CSV table of C-alpha atoms in Angstrom, one decimal:
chain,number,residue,atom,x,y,z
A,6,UNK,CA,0.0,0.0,0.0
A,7,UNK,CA,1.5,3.2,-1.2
A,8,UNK,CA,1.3,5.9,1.3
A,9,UNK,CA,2.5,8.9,-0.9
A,10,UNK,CA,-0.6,10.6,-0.8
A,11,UNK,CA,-1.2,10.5,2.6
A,12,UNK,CA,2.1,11.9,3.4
A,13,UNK,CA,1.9,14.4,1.3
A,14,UNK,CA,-1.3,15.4,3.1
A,15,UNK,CA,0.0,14.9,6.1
A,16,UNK,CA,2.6,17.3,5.7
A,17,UNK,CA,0.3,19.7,4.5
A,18,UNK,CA,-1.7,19.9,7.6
A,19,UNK,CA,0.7,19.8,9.9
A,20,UNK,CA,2.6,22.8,8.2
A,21,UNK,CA,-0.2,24.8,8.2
A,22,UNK,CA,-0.7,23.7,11.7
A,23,UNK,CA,2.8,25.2,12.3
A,24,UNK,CA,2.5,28.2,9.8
A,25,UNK,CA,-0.2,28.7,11.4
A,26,UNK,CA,0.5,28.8,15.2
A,27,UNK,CA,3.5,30.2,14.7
A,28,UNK,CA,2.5,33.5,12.9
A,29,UNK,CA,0.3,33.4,15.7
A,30,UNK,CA,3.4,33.0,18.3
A,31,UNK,CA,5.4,35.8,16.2
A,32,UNK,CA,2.1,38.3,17.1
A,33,UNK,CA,1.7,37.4,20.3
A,34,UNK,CA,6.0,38.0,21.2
A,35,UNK,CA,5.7,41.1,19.1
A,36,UNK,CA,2.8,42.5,21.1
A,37,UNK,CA,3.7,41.0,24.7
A,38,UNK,CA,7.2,42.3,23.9
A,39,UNK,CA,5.9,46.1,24.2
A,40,UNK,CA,3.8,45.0,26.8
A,41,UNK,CA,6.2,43.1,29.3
A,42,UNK,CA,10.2,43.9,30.2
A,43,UNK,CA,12.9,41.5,29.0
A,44,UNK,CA,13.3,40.9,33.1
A,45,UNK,CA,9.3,39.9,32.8
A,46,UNK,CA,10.0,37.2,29.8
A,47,UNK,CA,12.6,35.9,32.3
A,48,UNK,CA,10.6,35.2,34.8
A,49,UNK,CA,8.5,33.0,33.0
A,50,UNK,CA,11.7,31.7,31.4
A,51,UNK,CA,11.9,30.6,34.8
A,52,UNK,CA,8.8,29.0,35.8
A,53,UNK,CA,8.5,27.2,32.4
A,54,UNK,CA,12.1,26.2,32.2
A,55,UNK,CA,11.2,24.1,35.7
A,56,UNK,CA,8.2,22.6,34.4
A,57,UNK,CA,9.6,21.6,31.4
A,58,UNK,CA,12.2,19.9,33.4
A,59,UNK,CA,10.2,18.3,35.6
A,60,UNK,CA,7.8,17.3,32.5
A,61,UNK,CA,10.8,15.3,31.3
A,62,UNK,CA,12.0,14.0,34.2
A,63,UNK,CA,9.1,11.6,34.4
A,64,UNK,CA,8.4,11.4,30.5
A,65,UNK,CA,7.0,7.8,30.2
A,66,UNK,CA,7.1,7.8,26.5
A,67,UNK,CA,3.6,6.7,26.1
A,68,UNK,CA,2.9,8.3,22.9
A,69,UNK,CA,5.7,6.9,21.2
A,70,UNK,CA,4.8,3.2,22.3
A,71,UNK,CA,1.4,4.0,21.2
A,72,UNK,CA,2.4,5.1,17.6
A,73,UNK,CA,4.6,2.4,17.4
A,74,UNK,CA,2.1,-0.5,18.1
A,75,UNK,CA,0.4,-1.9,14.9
A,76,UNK,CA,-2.6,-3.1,16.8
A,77,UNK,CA,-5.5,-1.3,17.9
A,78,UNK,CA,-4.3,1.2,20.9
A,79,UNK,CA,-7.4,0.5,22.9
A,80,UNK,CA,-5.5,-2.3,24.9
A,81,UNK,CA,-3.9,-0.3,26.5
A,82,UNK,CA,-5.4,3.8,26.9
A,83,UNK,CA,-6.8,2.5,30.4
A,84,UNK,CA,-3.5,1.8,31.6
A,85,UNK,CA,-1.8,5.1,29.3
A,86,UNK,CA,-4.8,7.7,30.9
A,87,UNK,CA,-3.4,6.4,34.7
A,88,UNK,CA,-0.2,6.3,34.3
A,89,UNK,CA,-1.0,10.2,32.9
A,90,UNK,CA,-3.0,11.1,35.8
A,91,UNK,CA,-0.9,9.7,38.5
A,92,UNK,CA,2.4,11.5,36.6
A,93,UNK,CA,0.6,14.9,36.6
A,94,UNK,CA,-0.3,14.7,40.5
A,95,UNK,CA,3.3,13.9,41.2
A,96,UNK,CA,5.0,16.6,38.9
A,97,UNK,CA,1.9,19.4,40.6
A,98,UNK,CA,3.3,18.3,44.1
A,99,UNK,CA,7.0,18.2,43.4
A,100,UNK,CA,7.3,21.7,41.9
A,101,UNK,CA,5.0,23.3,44.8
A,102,UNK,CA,7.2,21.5,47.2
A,103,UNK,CA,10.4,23.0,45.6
A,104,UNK,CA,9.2,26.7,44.0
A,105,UNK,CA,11.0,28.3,47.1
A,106,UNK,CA,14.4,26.8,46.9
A,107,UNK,CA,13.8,27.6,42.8
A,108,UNK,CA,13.7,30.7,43.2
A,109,UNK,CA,16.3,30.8,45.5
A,110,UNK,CA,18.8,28.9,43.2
A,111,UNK,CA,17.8,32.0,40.6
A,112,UNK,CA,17.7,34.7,43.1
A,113,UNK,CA,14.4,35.3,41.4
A,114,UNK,CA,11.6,35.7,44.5
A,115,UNK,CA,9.0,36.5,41.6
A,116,UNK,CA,9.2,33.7,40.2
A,117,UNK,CA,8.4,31.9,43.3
A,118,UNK,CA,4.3,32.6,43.0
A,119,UNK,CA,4.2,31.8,39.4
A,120,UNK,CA,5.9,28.9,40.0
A,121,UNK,CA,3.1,27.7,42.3
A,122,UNK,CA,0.7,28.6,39.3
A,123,UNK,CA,2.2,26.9,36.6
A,124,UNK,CA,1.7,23.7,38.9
A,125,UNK,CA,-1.6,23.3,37.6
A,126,UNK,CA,-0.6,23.0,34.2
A,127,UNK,CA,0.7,19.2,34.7
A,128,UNK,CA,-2.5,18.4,36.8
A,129,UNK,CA,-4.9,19.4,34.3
A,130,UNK,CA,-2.8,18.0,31.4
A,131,UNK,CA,-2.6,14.6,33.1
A,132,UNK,CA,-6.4,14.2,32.4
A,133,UNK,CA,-6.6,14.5,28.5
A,134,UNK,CA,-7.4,11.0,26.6
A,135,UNK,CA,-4.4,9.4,25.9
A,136,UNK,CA,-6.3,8.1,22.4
A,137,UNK,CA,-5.6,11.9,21.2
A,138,UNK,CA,-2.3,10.1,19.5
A,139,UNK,CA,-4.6,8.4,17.3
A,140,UNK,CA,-4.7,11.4,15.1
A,141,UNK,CA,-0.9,10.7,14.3
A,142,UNK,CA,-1.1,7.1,14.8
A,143,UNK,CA,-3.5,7.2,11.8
A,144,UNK,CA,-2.5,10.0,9.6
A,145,UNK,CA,-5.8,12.0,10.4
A,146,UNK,CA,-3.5,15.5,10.8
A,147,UNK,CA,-6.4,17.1,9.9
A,148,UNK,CA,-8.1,16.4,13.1
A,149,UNK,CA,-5.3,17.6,14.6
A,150,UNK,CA,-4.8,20.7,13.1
A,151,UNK,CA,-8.2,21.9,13.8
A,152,UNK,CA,-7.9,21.4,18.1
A,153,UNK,CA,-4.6,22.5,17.9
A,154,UNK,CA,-4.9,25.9,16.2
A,155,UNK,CA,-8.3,26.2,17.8
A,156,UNK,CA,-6.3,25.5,21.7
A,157,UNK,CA,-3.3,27.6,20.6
A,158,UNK,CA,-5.3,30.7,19.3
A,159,UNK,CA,-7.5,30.7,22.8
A,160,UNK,CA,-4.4,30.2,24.9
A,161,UNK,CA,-2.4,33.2,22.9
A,162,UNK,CA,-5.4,35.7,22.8
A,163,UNK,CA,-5.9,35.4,26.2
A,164,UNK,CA,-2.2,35.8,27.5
A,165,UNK,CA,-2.2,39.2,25.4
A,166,UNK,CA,-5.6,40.6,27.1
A,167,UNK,CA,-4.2,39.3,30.3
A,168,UNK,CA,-1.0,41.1,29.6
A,169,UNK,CA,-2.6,44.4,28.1
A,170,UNK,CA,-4.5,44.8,31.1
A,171,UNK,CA,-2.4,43.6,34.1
A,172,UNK,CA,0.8,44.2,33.0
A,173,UNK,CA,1.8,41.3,35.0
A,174,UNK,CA,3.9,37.7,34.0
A,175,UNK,CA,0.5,35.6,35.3
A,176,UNK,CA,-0.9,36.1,32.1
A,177,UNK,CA,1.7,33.6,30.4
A,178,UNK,CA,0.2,31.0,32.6
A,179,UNK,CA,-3.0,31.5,33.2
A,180,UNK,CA,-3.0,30.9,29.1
A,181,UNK,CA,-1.4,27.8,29.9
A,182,UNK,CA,-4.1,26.7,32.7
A,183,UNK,CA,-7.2,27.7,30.5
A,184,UNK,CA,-5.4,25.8,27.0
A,185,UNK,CA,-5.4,22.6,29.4
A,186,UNK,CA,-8.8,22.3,30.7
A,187,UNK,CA,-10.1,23.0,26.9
A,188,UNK,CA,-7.8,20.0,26.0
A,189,UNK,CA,-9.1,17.8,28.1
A,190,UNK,CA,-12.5,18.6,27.4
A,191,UNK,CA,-11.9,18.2,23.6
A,192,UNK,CA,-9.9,14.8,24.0
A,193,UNK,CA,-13.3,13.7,25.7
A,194,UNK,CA,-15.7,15.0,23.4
A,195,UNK,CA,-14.3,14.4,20.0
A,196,UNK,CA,-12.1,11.4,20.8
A,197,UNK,CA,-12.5,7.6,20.9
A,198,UNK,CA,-12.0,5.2,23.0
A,199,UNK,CA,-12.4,6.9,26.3
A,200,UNK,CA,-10.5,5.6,28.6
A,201,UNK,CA,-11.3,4.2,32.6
A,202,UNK,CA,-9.0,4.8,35.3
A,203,UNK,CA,-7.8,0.9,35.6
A,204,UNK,CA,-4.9,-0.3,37.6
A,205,UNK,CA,-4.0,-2.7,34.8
A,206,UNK,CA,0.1,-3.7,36.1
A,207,UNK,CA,0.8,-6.0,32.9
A,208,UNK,CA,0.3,-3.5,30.9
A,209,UNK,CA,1.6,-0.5,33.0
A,210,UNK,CA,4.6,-2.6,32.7
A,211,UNK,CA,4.8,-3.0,28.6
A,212,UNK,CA,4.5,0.4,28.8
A,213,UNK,CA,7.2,1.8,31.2
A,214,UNK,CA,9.4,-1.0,29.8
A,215,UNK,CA,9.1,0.4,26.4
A,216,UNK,CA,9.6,4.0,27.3
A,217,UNK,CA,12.9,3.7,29.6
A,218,UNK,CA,15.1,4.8,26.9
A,219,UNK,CA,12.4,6.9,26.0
A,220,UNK,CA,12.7,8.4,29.3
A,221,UNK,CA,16.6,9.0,29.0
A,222,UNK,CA,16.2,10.7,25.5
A,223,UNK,CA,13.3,13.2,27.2
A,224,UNK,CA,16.2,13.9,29.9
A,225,UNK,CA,18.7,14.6,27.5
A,226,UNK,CA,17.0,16.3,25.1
A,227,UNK,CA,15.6,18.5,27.6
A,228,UNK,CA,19.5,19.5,29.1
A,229,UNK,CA,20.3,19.9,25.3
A,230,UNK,CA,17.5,22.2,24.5
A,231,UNK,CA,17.3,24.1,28.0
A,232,UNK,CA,20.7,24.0,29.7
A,233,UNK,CA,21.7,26.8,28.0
A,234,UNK,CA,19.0,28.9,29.5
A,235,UNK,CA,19.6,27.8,32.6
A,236,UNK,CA,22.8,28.8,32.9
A,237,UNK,CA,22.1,32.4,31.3
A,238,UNK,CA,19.2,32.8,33.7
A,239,UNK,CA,21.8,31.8,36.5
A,240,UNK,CA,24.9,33.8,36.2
A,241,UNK,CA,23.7,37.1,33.8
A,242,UNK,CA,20.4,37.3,35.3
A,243,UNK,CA,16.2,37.4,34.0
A,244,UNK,CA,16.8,40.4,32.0
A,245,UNK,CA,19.7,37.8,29.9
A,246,UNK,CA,17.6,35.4,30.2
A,247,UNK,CA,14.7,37.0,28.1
A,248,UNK,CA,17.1,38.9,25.4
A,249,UNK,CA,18.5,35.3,24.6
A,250,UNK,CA,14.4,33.5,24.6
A,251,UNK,CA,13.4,36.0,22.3
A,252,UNK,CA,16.6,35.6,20.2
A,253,UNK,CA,16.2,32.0,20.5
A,254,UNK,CA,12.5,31.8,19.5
A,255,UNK,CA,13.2,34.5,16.2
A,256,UNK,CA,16.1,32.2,14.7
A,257,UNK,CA,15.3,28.4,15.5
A,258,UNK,CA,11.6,28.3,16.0
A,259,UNK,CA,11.6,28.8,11.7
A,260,UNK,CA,13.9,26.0,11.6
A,261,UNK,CA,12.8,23.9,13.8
A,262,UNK,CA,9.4,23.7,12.6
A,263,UNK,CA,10.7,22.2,9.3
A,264,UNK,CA,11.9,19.3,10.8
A,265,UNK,CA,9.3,19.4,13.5
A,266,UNK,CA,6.7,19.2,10.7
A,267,UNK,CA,8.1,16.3,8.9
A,268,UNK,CA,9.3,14.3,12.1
A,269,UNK,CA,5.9,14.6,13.3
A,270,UNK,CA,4.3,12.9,10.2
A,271,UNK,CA,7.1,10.3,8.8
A,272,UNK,CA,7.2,8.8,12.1
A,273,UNK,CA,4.0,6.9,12.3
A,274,UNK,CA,4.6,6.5,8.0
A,275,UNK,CA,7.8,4.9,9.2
A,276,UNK,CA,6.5,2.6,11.3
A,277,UNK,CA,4.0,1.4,8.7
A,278,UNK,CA,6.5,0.4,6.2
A,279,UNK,CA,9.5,-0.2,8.7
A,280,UNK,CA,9.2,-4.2,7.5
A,281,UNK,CA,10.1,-3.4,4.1
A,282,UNK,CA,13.8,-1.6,4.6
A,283,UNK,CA,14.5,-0.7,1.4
A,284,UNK,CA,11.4,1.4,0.7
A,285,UNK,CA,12.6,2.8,4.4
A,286,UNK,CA,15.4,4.4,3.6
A,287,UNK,CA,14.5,5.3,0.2
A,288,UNK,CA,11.8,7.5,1.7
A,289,UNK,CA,14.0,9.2,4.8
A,290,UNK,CA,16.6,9.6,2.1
A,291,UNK,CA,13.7,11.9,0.0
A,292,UNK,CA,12.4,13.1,3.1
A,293,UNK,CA,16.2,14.2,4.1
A,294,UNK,CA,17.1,16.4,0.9
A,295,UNK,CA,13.7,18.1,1.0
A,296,UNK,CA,14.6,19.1,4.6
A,297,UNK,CA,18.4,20.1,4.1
A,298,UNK,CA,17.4,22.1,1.0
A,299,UNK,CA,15.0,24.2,2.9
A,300,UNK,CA,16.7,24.6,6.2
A,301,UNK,CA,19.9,26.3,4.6
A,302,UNK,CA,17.6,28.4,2.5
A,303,UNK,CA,15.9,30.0,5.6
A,304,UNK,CA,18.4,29.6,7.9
A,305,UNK,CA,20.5,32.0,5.3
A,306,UNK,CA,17.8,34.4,4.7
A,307,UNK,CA,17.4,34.4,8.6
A,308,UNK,CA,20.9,34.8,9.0
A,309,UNK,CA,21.7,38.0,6.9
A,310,UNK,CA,18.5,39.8,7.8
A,311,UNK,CA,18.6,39.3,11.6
A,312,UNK,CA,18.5,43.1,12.3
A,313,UNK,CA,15.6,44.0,10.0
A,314,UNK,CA,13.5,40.8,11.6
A,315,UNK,CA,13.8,42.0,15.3
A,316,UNK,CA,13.2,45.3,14.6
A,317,UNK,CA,10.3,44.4,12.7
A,318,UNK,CA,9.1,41.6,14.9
A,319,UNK,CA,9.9,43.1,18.5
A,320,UNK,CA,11.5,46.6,18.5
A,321,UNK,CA,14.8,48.4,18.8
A,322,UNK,CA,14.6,47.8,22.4
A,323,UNK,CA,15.9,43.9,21.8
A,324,UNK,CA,18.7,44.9,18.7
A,325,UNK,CA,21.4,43.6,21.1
A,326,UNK,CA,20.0,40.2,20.4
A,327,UNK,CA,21.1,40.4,16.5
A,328,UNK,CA,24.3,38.9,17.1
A,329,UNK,CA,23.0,35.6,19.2
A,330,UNK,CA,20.3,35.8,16.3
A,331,UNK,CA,22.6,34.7,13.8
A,332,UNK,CA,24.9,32.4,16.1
A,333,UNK,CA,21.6,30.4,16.8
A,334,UNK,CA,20.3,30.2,13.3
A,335,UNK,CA,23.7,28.6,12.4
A,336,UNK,CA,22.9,25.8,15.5
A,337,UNK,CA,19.3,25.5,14.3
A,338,UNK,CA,19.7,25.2,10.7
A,339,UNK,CA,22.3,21.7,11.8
A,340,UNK,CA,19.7,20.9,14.0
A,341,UNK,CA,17.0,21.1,11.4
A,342,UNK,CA,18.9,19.4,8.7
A,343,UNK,CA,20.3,16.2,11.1
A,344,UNK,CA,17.0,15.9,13.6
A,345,UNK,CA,15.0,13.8,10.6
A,346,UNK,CA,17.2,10.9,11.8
A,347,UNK,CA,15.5,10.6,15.1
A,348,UNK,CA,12.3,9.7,13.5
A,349,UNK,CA,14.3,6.5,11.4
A,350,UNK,CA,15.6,5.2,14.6
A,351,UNK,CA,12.7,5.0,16.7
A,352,UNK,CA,10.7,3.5,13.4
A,353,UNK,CA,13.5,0.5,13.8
A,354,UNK,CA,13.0,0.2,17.0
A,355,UNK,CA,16.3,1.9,18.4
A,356,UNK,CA,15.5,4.4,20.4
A,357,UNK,CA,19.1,3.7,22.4
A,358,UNK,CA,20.5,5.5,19.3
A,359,UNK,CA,18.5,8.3,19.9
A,360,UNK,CA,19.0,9.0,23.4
A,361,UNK,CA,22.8,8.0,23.2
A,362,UNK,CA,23.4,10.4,20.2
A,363,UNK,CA,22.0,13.7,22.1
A,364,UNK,CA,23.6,12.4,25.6
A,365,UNK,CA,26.8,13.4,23.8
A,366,UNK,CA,24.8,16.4,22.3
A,367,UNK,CA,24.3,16.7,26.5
A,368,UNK,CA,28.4,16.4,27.2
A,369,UNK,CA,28.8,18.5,24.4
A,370,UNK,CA,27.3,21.2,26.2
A,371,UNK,CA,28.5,20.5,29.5
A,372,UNK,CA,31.8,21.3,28.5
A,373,UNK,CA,31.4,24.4,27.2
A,374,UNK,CA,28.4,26.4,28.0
A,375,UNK,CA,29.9,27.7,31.3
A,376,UNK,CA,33.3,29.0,30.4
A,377,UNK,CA,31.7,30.6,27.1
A,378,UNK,CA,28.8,32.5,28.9
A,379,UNK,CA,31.1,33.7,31.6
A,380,UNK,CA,33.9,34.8,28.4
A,381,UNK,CA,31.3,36.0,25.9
A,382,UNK,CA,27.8,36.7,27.5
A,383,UNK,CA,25.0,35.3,26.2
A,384,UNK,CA,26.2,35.0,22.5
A,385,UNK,CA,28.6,32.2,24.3
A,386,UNK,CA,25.4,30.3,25.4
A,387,UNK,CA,25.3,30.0,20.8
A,388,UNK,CA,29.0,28.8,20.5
A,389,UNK,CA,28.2,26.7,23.2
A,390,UNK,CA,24.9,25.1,21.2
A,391,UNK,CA,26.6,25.1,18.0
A,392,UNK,CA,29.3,22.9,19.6
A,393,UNK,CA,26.9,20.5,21.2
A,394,UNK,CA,25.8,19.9,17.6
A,395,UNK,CA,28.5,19.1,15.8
A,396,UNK,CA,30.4,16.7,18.2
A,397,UNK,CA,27.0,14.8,18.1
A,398,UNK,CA,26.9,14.8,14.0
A,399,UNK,CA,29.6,11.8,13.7
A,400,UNK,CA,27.9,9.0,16.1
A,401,UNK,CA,24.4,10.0,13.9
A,402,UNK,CA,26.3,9.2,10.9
A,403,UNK,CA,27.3,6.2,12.1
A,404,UNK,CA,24.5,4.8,13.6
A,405,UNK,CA,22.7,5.9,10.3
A,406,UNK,CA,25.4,3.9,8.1
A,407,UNK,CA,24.8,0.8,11.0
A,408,UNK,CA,21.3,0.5,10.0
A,409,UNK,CA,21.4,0.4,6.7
A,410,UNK,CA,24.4,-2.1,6.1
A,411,UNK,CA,22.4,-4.3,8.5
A,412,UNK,CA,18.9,-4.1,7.2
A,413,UNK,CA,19.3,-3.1,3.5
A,414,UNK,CA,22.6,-4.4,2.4
């Protein structure tokens, strides 16, 4: 069965999903950003940067098991939905328990409230129907693009009232709080099975075996992606911390959403045709040019225009973050072009590849993200990404040749 078609479709949805959202996210930084202080956008920087850590922490990989089985999902959503639930009570207790000594470690007492608001997020998340995947598991991405742009355009049009009228940081979560409860209420109305809070241990079991690794790439990926902030929120300070989100957000998030597009719909294609390994590769090899071409378009256009885009998109007040601008578009446009082998690995079955390849993205930036912030400010936090990238290139590479002369070959 030839699933051309439905790729292609696929792709089309979920790039207008991402268009889509993020013209939406570019409106909502421009307007919040003459609304709220760099020192404001750090403080949020904060308070997501924890749950996001805690989030992975405890990632169970669920939706990647349930992409990955062939068979109907409904053997095991009971067992998905509490393993969910119970997850999102633990991460709503931990981070309440620890927001003071947070905020200490940043020397950041405002963050300490909103750090006891974001808690809810996890809570209310934990409810949605795990069946939700099925809209990837099955190629629907048009189901998907409707509650997602519907759920993102609530959440951002709120957080901009909020802001316009208190002035105050809340309003980035409370967006976050109301975007959950709709969720859940959507993944219950529009979405079948629905699932039964069972305590089902075999198939808790399947599941958290499946994930471990799944768990270790979360970890990793999350020190890869975040660590960077966390150490520019720790030793220049919030009003750092926000110049370098902005800059981060105005040169990846266009590159990342190429690959984040295409990962997000050859992955469950993968898996359909990962028995036949020729067709396989043949496809991720397609799939690869289309993406390479396109990143090192952008990521040039992004590159020699960085001025004119933040002045356009945020104000003069925020043309000190040019420079990291075009640092980071150099680490996201490797990132872009090398992140559609995560997908081929976890189709095989390896996700050890994955989470070994960005554990040495992880080392990579251990090494250096300290002695560069401290030597070059925040554009040091870049050289530092960019790094972390390229010592992780050759074991991708080689894992990527180690498939293929064992499967195709």
């Amino acid at each position: 069965m030839g699933y051309t078609k439905q790729a292609i479709k696929g792709i089309s949805w979920i790039a207008a999903l991402r268009t889509s959202t993020r013209i939406v996210a570019i409106v909502r930084t421009a307007l919040l950003a003459r609304i709220l202080t760099p020192s404001q956008f750090g403080i949020f920087g904060i308070a997501s940067l924890v749950l996001a850590f805690f989030e992975v922490l405890t990632e169970t990989g669920i939706n990647v098991f349930l992409v990955q089985q062939k068979k109907d999902v409904k053997e095991y959503i009971n067992s998905a939905w509490f393993i969910s639930i119970s997850r999102g009570i633990f991460l709503s207790v931990i981070i309440v328990l620890l927001a003071p000594f947070i905020a200490d470690f940043f020397n950041s007492k405002d963050s300490y409230s909103l750090l006891l608001l974001i808690a809810l997020v996890p809570l209310i998340k934990g409810f949605i129907n795990p069946a939700i995947i099925t809209f990837q598991k099955e190629l629907k991405f048009q189901n998907e693009f409707w509650i997602r742009f519907i759920l993102f355009l609530i959440e951002s049009s709120l957080v901009v009232i909020l802001a316009s009228v208190t002035k105050n940081v809340s309003s980035f979560v409370w967006g976050l709080i109301v975007g959950a409860v709709i969720e859940v209420v959507l993944s219950f109305v529009f979405i079948k099975p629905l699932p039964k809070i069972k305590f089902e241990l075999a198939s808790i079991k399947v599941i958290i075996g499946k994930g471990k690794w799944l768990t270790a790439l979360s970890i990793f990926s999350y020190i890869a992606r975040e660590g960077d902030n966390a150490v520019v929120g720790k030793i220049l300070g919030t009003s750092s911390l926000g110049l370098y989100q902005v800059a981060y957000k105005l040169s990846t998030l266009p590159l990342s959403e190429i690959t984040d597009v295409l990962n997000k719909v050859v992955f469950p294609l993968y898996v359909k045709i990962s028995d036949d390994y020729k067709r396989l590769f043949r496809a991720f090899f397609k799939i690869s040019l289309i993406n390479c071409f396109t990143a090192i378009i952008l990521g040039t256009i992004i590159f020699i225009y960085a001025k004119e885009i933040i002045l356009i998109l945020v104000g003069d007040r925020w043309i000190n973050a040019a420079p990291v601008v075009r640092i980071l578009t150099v680490y996201g446009s490797l990132r872009a072009i090398f992140g559609t082998f995560s997908p081929l690995f976890l189709a095989v079955g390896r996700q050890d590849y994955v989470a070994s390849m960005t554990f040495l993205r992880v080392v990579g930036l251990g090494i250096t993200i300290v002695p560069f912030v401290m030597t070059y400010g925040i554009m040091g936090a870049g050289y530092a990404a960019i790094f972390s990238i390229i010592i992780e290139l050759p074991v991708i590479l080689y894992y990527a040749k180690k498939i293929y002369k064992e499967r195709v070959t």
